[in-house]
XYZ file of C-alpha atoms in Angstrom:
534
model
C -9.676 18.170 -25.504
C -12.996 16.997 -27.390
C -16.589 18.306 -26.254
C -19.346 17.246 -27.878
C -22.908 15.426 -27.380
C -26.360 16.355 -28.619
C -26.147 20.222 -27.343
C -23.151 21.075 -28.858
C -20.468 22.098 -26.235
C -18.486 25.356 -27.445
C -14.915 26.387 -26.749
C -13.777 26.296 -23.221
C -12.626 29.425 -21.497
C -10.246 30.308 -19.018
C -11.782 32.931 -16.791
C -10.095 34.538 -14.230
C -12.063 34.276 -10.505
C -12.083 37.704 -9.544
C -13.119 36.658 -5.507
C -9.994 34.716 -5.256
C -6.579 35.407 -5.138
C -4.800 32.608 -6.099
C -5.957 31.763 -9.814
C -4.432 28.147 -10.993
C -3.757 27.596 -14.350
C -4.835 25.377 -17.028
C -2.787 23.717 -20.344
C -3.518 21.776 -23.151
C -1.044 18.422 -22.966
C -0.773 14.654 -23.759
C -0.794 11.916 -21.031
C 2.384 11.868 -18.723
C 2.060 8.048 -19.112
C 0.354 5.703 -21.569
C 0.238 8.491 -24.427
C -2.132 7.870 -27.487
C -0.398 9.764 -30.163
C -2.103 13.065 -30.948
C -4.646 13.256 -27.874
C -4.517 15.641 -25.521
C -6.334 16.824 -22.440
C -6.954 19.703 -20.452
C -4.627 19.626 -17.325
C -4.915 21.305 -14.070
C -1.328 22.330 -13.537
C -1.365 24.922 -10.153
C -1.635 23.169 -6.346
C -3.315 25.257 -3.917
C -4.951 27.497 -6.155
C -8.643 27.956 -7.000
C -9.514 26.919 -10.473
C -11.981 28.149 -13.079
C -12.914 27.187 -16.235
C -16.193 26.915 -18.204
C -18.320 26.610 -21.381
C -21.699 27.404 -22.542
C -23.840 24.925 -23.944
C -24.857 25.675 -27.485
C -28.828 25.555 -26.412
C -30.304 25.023 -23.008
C -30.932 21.885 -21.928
C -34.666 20.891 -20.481
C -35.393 18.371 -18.162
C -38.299 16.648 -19.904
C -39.084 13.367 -21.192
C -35.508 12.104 -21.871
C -32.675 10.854 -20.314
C -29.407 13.531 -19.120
C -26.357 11.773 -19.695
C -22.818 13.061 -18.740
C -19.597 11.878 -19.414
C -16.159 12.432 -18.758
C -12.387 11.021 -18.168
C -10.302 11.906 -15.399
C -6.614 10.877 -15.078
C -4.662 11.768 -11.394
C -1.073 11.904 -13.219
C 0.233 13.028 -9.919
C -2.042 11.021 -7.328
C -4.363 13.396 -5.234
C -3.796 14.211 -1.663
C -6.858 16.476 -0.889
C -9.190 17.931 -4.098
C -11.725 17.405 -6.427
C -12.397 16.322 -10.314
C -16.234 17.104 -10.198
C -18.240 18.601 -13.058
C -20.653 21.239 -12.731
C -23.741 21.706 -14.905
C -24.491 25.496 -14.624
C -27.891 26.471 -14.290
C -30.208 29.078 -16.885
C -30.231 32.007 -15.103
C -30.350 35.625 -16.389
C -27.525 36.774 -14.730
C -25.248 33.914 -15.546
C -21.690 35.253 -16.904
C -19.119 33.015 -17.254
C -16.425 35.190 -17.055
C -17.580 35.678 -13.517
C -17.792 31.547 -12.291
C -16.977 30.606 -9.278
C -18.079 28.403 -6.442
C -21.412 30.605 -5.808
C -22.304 30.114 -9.473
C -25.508 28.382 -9.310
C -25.694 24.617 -10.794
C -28.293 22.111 -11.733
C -26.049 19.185 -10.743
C -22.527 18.665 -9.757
C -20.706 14.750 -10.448
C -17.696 13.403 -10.254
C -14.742 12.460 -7.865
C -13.667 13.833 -5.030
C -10.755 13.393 -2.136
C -8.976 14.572 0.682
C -7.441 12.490 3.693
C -8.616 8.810 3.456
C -11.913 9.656 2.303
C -12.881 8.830 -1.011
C -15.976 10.336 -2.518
C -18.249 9.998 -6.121
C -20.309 13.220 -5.639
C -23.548 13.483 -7.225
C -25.762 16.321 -5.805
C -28.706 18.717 -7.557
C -30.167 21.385 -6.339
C -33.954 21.078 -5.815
C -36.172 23.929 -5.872
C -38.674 24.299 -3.384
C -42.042 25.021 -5.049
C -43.260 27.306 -2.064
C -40.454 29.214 -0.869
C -38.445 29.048 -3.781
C -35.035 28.439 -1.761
C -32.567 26.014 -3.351
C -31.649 23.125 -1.230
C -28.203 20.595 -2.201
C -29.444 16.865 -2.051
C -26.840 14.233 -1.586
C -27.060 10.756 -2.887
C -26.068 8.252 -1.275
C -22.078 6.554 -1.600
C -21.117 4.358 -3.778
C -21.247 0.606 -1.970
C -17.413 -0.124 -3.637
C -14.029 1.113 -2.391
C -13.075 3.628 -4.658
C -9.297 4.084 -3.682
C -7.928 2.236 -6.746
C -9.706 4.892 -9.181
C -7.904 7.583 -7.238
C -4.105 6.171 -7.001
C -3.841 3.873 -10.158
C -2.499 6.963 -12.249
C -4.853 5.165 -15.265
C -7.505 7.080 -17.021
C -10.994 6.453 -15.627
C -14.373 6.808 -17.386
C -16.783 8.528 -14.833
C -20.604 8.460 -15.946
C -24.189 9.835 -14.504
C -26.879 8.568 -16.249
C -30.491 10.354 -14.445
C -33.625 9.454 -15.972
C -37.081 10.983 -16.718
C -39.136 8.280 -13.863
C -36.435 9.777 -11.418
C -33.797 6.948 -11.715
C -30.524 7.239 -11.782
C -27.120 5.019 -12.256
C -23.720 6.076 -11.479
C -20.659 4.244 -13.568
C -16.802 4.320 -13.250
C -15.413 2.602 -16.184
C -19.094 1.593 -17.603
C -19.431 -0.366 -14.670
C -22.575 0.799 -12.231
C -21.148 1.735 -8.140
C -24.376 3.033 -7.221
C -28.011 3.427 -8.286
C -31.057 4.845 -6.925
C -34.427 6.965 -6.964
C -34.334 10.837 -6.539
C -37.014 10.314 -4.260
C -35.839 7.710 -1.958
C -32.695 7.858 -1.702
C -30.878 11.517 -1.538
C -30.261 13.402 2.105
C -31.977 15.235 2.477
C -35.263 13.622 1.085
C -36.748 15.889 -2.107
C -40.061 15.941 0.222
C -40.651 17.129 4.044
C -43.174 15.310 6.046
C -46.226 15.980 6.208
C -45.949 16.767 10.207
C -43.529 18.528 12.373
C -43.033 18.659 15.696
C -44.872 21.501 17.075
C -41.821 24.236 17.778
C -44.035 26.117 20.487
C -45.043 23.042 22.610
C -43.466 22.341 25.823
C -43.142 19.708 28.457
C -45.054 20.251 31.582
C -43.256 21.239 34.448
C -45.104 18.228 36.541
C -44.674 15.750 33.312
C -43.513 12.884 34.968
C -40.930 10.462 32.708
C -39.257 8.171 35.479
C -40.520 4.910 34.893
C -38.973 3.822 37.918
C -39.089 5.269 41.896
C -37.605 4.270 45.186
C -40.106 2.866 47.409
C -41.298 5.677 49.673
C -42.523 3.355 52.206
C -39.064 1.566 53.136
C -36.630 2.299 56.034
C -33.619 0.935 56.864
C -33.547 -2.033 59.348
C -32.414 -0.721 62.824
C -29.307 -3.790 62.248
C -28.344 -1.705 59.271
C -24.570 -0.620 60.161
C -23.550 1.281 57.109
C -20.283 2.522 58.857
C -18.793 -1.548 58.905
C -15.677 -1.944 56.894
C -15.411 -4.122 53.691
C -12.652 -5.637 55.090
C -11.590 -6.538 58.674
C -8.394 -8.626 59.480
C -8.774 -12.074 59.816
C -8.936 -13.269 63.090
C -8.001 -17.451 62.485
C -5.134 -16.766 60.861
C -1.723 -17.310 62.885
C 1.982 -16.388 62.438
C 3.750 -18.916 60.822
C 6.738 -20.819 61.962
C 9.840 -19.999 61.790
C 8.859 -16.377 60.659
C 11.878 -14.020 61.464
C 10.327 -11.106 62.784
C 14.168 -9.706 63.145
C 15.188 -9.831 59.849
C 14.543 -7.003 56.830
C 12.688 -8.384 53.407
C 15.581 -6.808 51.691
C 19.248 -5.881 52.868
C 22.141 -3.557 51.383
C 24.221 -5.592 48.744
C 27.570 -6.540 50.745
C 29.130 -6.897 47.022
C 28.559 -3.874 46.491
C 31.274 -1.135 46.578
C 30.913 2.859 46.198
C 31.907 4.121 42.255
C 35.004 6.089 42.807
C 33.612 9.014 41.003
C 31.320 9.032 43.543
C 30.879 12.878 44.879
C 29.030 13.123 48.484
C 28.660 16.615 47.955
C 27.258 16.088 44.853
C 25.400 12.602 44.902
C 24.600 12.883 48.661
C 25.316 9.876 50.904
C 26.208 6.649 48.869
C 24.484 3.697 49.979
C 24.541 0.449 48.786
C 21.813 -1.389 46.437
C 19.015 -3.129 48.095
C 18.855 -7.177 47.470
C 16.288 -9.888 49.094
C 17.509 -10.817 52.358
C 19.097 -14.242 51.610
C 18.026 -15.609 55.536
C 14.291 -15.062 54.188
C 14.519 -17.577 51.218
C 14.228 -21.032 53.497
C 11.524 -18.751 55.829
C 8.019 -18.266 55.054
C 8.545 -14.462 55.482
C 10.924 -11.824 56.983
C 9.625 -8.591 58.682
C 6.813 -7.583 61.064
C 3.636 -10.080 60.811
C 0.659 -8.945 60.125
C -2.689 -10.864 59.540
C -4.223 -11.101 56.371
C -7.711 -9.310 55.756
C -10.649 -10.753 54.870
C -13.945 -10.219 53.761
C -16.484 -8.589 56.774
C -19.783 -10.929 56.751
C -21.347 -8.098 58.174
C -21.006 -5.803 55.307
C -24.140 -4.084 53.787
C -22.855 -1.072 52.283
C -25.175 2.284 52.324
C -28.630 1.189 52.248
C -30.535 2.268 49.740
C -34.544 1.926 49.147
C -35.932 -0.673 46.832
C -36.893 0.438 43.751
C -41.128 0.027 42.355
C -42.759 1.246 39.650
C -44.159 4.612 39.394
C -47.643 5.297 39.677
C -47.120 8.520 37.715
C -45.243 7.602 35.328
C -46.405 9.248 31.608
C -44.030 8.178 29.297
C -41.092 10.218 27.504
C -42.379 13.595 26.266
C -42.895 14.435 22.782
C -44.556 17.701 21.356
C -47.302 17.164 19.796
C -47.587 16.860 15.932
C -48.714 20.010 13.811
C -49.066 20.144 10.408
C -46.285 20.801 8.199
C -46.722 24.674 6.398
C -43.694 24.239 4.397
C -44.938 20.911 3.498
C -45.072 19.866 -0.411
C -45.314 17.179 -2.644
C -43.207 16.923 -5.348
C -43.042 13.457 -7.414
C -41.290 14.712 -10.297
C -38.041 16.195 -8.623
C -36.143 14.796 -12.514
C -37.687 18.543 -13.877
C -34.374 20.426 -12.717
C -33.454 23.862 -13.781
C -32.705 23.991 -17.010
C -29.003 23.733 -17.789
C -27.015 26.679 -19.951
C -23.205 25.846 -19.405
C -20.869 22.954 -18.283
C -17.670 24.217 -15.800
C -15.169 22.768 -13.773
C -14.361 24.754 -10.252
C -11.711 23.243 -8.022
C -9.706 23.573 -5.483
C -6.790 21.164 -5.397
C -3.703 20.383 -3.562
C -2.271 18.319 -6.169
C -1.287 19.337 -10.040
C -1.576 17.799 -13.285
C -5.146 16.505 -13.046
C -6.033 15.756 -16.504
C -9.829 15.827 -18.270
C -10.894 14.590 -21.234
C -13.637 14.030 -24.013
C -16.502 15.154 -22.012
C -19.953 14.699 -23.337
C -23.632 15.537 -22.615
C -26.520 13.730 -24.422
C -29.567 11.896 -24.442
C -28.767 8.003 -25.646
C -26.952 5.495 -23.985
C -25.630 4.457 -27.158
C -24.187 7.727 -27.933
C -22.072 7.935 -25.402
C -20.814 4.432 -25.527
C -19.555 5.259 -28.684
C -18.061 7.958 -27.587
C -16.201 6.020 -24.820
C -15.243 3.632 -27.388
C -13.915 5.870 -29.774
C -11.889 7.575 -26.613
C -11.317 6.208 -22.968
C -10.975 2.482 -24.425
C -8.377 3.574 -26.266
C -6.508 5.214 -23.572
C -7.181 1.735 -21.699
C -5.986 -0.129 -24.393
C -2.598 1.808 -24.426
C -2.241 1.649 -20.334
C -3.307 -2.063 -20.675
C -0.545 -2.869 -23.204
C 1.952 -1.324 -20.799
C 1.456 -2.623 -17.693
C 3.952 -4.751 -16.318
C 3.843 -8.849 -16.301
C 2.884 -10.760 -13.301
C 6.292 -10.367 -12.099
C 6.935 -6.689 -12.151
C 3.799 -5.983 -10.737
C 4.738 -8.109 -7.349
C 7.734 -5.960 -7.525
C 6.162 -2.745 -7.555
C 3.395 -3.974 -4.744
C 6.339 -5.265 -2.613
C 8.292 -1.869 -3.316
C 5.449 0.012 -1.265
C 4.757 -2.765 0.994
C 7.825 -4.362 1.874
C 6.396 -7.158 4.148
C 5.157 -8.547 0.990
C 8.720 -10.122 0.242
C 7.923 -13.104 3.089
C 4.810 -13.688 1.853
C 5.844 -14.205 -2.060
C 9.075 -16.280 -0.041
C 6.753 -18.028 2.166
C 4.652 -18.521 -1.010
C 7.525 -19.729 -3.183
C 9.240 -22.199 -0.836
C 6.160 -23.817 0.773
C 4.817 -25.749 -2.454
C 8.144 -26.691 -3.025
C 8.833 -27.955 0.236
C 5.278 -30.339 -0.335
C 6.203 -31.922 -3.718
C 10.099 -33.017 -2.236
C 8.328 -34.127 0.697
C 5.445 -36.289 -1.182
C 6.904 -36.756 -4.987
C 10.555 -36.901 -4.224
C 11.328 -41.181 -4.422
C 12.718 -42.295 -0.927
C 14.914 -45.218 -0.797
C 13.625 -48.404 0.036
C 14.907 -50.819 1.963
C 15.451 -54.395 0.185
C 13.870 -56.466 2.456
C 15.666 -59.615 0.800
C 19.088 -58.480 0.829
C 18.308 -57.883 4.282
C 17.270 -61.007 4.833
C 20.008 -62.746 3.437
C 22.260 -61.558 6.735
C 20.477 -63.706 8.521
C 18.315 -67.474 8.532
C 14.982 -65.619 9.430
C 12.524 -66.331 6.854
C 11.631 -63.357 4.426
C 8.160 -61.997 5.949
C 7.084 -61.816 2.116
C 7.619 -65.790 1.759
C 6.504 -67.191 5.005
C 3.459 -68.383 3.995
C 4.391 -69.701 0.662
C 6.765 -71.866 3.018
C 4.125 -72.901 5.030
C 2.387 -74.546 2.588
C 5.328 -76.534 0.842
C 5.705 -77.955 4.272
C 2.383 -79.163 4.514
C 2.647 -80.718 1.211
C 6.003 -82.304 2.426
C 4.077 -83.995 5.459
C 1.378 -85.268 3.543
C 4.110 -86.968 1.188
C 6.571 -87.800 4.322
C 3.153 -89.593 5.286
C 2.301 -91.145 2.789
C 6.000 -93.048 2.730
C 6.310 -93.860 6.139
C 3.017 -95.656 5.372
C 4.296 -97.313 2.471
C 7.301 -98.558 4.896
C 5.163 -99.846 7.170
C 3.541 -102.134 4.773
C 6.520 -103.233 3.365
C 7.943 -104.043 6.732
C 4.709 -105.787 7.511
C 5.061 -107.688 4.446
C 8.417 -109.191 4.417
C 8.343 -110.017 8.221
C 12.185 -109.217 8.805
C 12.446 -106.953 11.211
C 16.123 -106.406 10.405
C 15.711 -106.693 6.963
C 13.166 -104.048 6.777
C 14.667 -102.230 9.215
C 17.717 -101.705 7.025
C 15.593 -101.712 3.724
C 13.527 -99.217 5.363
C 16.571 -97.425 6.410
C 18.341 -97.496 2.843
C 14.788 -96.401 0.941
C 14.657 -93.268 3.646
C 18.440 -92.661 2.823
C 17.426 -92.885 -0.971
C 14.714 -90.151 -0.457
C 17.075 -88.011 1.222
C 19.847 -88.299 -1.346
C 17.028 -87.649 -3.812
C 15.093 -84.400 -1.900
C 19.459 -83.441 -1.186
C 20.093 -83.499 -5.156
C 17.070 -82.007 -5.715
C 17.457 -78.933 -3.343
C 21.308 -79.447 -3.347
C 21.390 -75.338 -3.259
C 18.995 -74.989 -0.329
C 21.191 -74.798 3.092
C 17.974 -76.099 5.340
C 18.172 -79.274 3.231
C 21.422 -80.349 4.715
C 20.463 -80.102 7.569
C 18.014 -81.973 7.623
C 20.217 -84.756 6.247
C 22.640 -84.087 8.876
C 19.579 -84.496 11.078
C 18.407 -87.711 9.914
C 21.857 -88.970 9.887
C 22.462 -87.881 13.437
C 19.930 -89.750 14.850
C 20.357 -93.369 13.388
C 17.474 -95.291 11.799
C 14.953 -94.467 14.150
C 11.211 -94.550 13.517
C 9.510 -92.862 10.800
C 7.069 -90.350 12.835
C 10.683 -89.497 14.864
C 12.268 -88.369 11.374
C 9.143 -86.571 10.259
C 9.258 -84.161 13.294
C 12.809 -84.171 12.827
C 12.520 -83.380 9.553
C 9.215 -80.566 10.123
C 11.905 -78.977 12.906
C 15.166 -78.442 10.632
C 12.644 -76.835 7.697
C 10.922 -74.092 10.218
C 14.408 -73.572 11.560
């Protein structure tokens, strides 16, 4: 284990704590996991035993005009059920011996983790003198705004850092990341300064101090109509009996299924009777049994009268003693100038083993101790980076301790699939032609492309019938025409049949035409017009 930092950290110590019985013990080892050939860390190996150990600084240190940096690593190899990993930062005293350290050893400040139960703590607490009396009191800052679980069940080498500066600042870091910040004189419990005024310990309410804002009016009575002996309820007396309501018959009668067990004892069971069912005669009645009215509310229910309630006349307000000035009151605006520190120690109590520490350091610069946490801890994190396990294995391991997490990672597996077969996967479409062709509807895709070759059929249909017309006119044979006319519409046709010889509406229309004679030329164009939008 490596201690170093601007006052140079001696060799540590094992001291035995003569107050307690139980003294753990401490090795020197590697990492259980995540090993970095050749480092090695001091390990707490006992459970439930007190542990000691300690080392003197090489020179005192003075809280002055710089900074008081401290730094350390902790690793729970074995998780932590209910103990602590805090440093303590002994204070200069003349009687300090560090043979002798235990929990009553005086300290400047004491950082660093602590658990037991569900409670998760980053302690950082000094001990402020008070410049009149000269008693030491512990102030508490506040906790860390972050859940600090992970740092205590991850089994990975953490980085834990105070950084307290000279204008009474102070940042505290796990893995060079800040969980909490503050002022030593705003924000510790108790505050580094009493007020300036106390409550006056000898003063004391008088005995005719009056606090009850409110008071029932002395001047009511209760109206001479007041009947605070009527019932809340009385029975209701509208309400009649039903009919057909068989006042003769039980709600419920013996079972006449039923039959007594033949183990049945008398002397032992008593009497055997059978079980109890609803009396089938009561299911087509409204009810079964002796009538009785229903109850209901009493109009002429007051309850116990009681007085209205008024202001009081003599009312003074809640009673507070009065103020008195504070004689233990002081000032202190520079609460940074500490004790000195002599020694750095660790004193724990622990119900778990194989808490490892490493490369602690105290010093004054930032950058120093960076370093140092690059030169160490990133290392480590390096290492326990490298051998984590992939994506994969690491839903294992969570779903290995929470087992519900299998139908999530299912539910999460199956649902996206489930989407792109529903939206991506090609569905089969119907040919709409093929279908067609079963039948002589016209394809809903081609209807109006059909439309419009018949309308430039009638305007041509038109334009021969007038043609015909004037030829007929022209000729004067009715006959003649008649037949000419008949053999030039016969010509079309053969001509509009070989030109849509493949289309089946096309012969029909011929068959049309030929079915109905000659006939006149509008008569053959609705003919015509009818056998197309067939």
């Amino acid at each position: 284990m490596l201690l170093r930092g601007v006052f140079v950290v001696m060799q540590l110590n094992v001291h035995d704590i003569h107050v307690f019985n139980n003294v753990g013990k401490w090795a020197v080892e590697e990492l259980m996991e995540n090993t970095v050939p050749g480092d090695k860390g001091l390990v707490l190996k006992s459970k439930a035993k007190h542990h000691a150990i300690s080392a003197p600084l090489k020179k005192p240190f003075l809280f002055k005009a710089e900074p008081l940096i401290i730094q350390y690593e902790v690793n729970f190899q074995a998780g932590i059920d209910c103990g602590g990993a805090y440093l303590k930062l002994l204070s200069h005293t003349d009687d300090l011996k560090l043979e002798n350290f235990f929990d009553k050893t005086p300290y400047s400040i004491m950082f660093g983790p602590d658990k037991c139960g569900e409670d998760y703590k980053l302690h950082f607490i000094f001990r402020h003198k008070n410049p009149i009396t000269g008693d030491y009191e512990e102030k508490h800052a506040k906790r860390p705004d972050v859940d600090l679980k992970k740092f205590f069940t991850d089994k990975i080498t953490h980085l834990y850092t105070l950084v307290l500066n000279p204008d009474n600042s102070f940042e505290m870091l796990i893995d060079q990341t800040i969980v909490s910040k503050g002022n030593l004189l705003e924000d510790m419990t108790p505050p580094v300064n009493p007020p300036k005024e106390i409550d006056d310990p000898n003063d004391r309410k008088p005995e005719d101090w009056d606090e009850r804002p409110k008071i029932s009016d002395p001047d009511a009575q209760k109206p001479e109509d007041w009947d605070e002996d009527a019932p809340a309820k009385i029975v209701d007396p509208d309400a009649v009996k039903p009919e057909g309501w068989l006042d003769d018959e039980a709600e419920y009668v013996p079972d006449p299924s039923a039959e007594k067990p033949e183990d049945w004892d008398e002397e032992m069971d008593g009497e055997w009777e059978a079980p109890q069912i609803p009396n089938p005669k009561c299911e087509t009645a409204p009810g079964c049994g002796v009538w009785e009215p229903p109850m209901m509310n009493n109009p002429s229910y007051k309850g116990k009268w009681k007085p209205l309630m008024i202001d009081n006349p003599n009312y003074q307000g809640v009673w507070n003693p009065r103020k008195i000035a504070n004689p233990n009151y002081f000032q202190d605006l520079e609460p940074y100038r500490m004790t000195p520190i002599i020694a750095v120690g660790l004193e724990l109590w622990s119900m778990s083993s194989d808490i490892l520490f490493d490369n602690f350091i105290i010093c004054t610069e930032k950058e120093v101790s960076d370093q140092w946490a690059a030169d160490g801890w990133k290392l480590k994190k390096m290492v326990a980076t490298a051998n984590e396990p992939g994506v994969l294995g690491q839903l294992t391991i969570a779903a290995e301790e929470r087992p519900w997490l299998w139908i999530i990672y299912i539910l999460t597996a199956v649902l996206p699939l489930g989407l792109i077969v529903l939206f991506c996967w090609p569905s089969k479409k119907t040919d709409d032609a093929a279908a067609y062709k079963k039948t002589d509807a016209v394809q809903p895709d081609v209807r109006e492309e059909l439309n419009q070759e018949d309308e430039q059929e009638d305007v041509i249909d038109k334009k021969e019938c007038n043609l015909a017309k004037e030829d007929e006119k022209a000729s004067g044979d009715d006959e003649n025409i008649g037949e000419g006319s008949q053999e030039e519409d016969d010509d079309e046709e053969e001509d509009e049949e070989g030109s849509k010889s493949k289309s089946a509406s096309e012969d029909e229309m011929k068959e049309a035409d030929e079915g109905a004679g000659s006939g006149d030329c509008p008569t053959k164009l609705i003919r015509k017009k009818k056998v197309r939008k067939e």
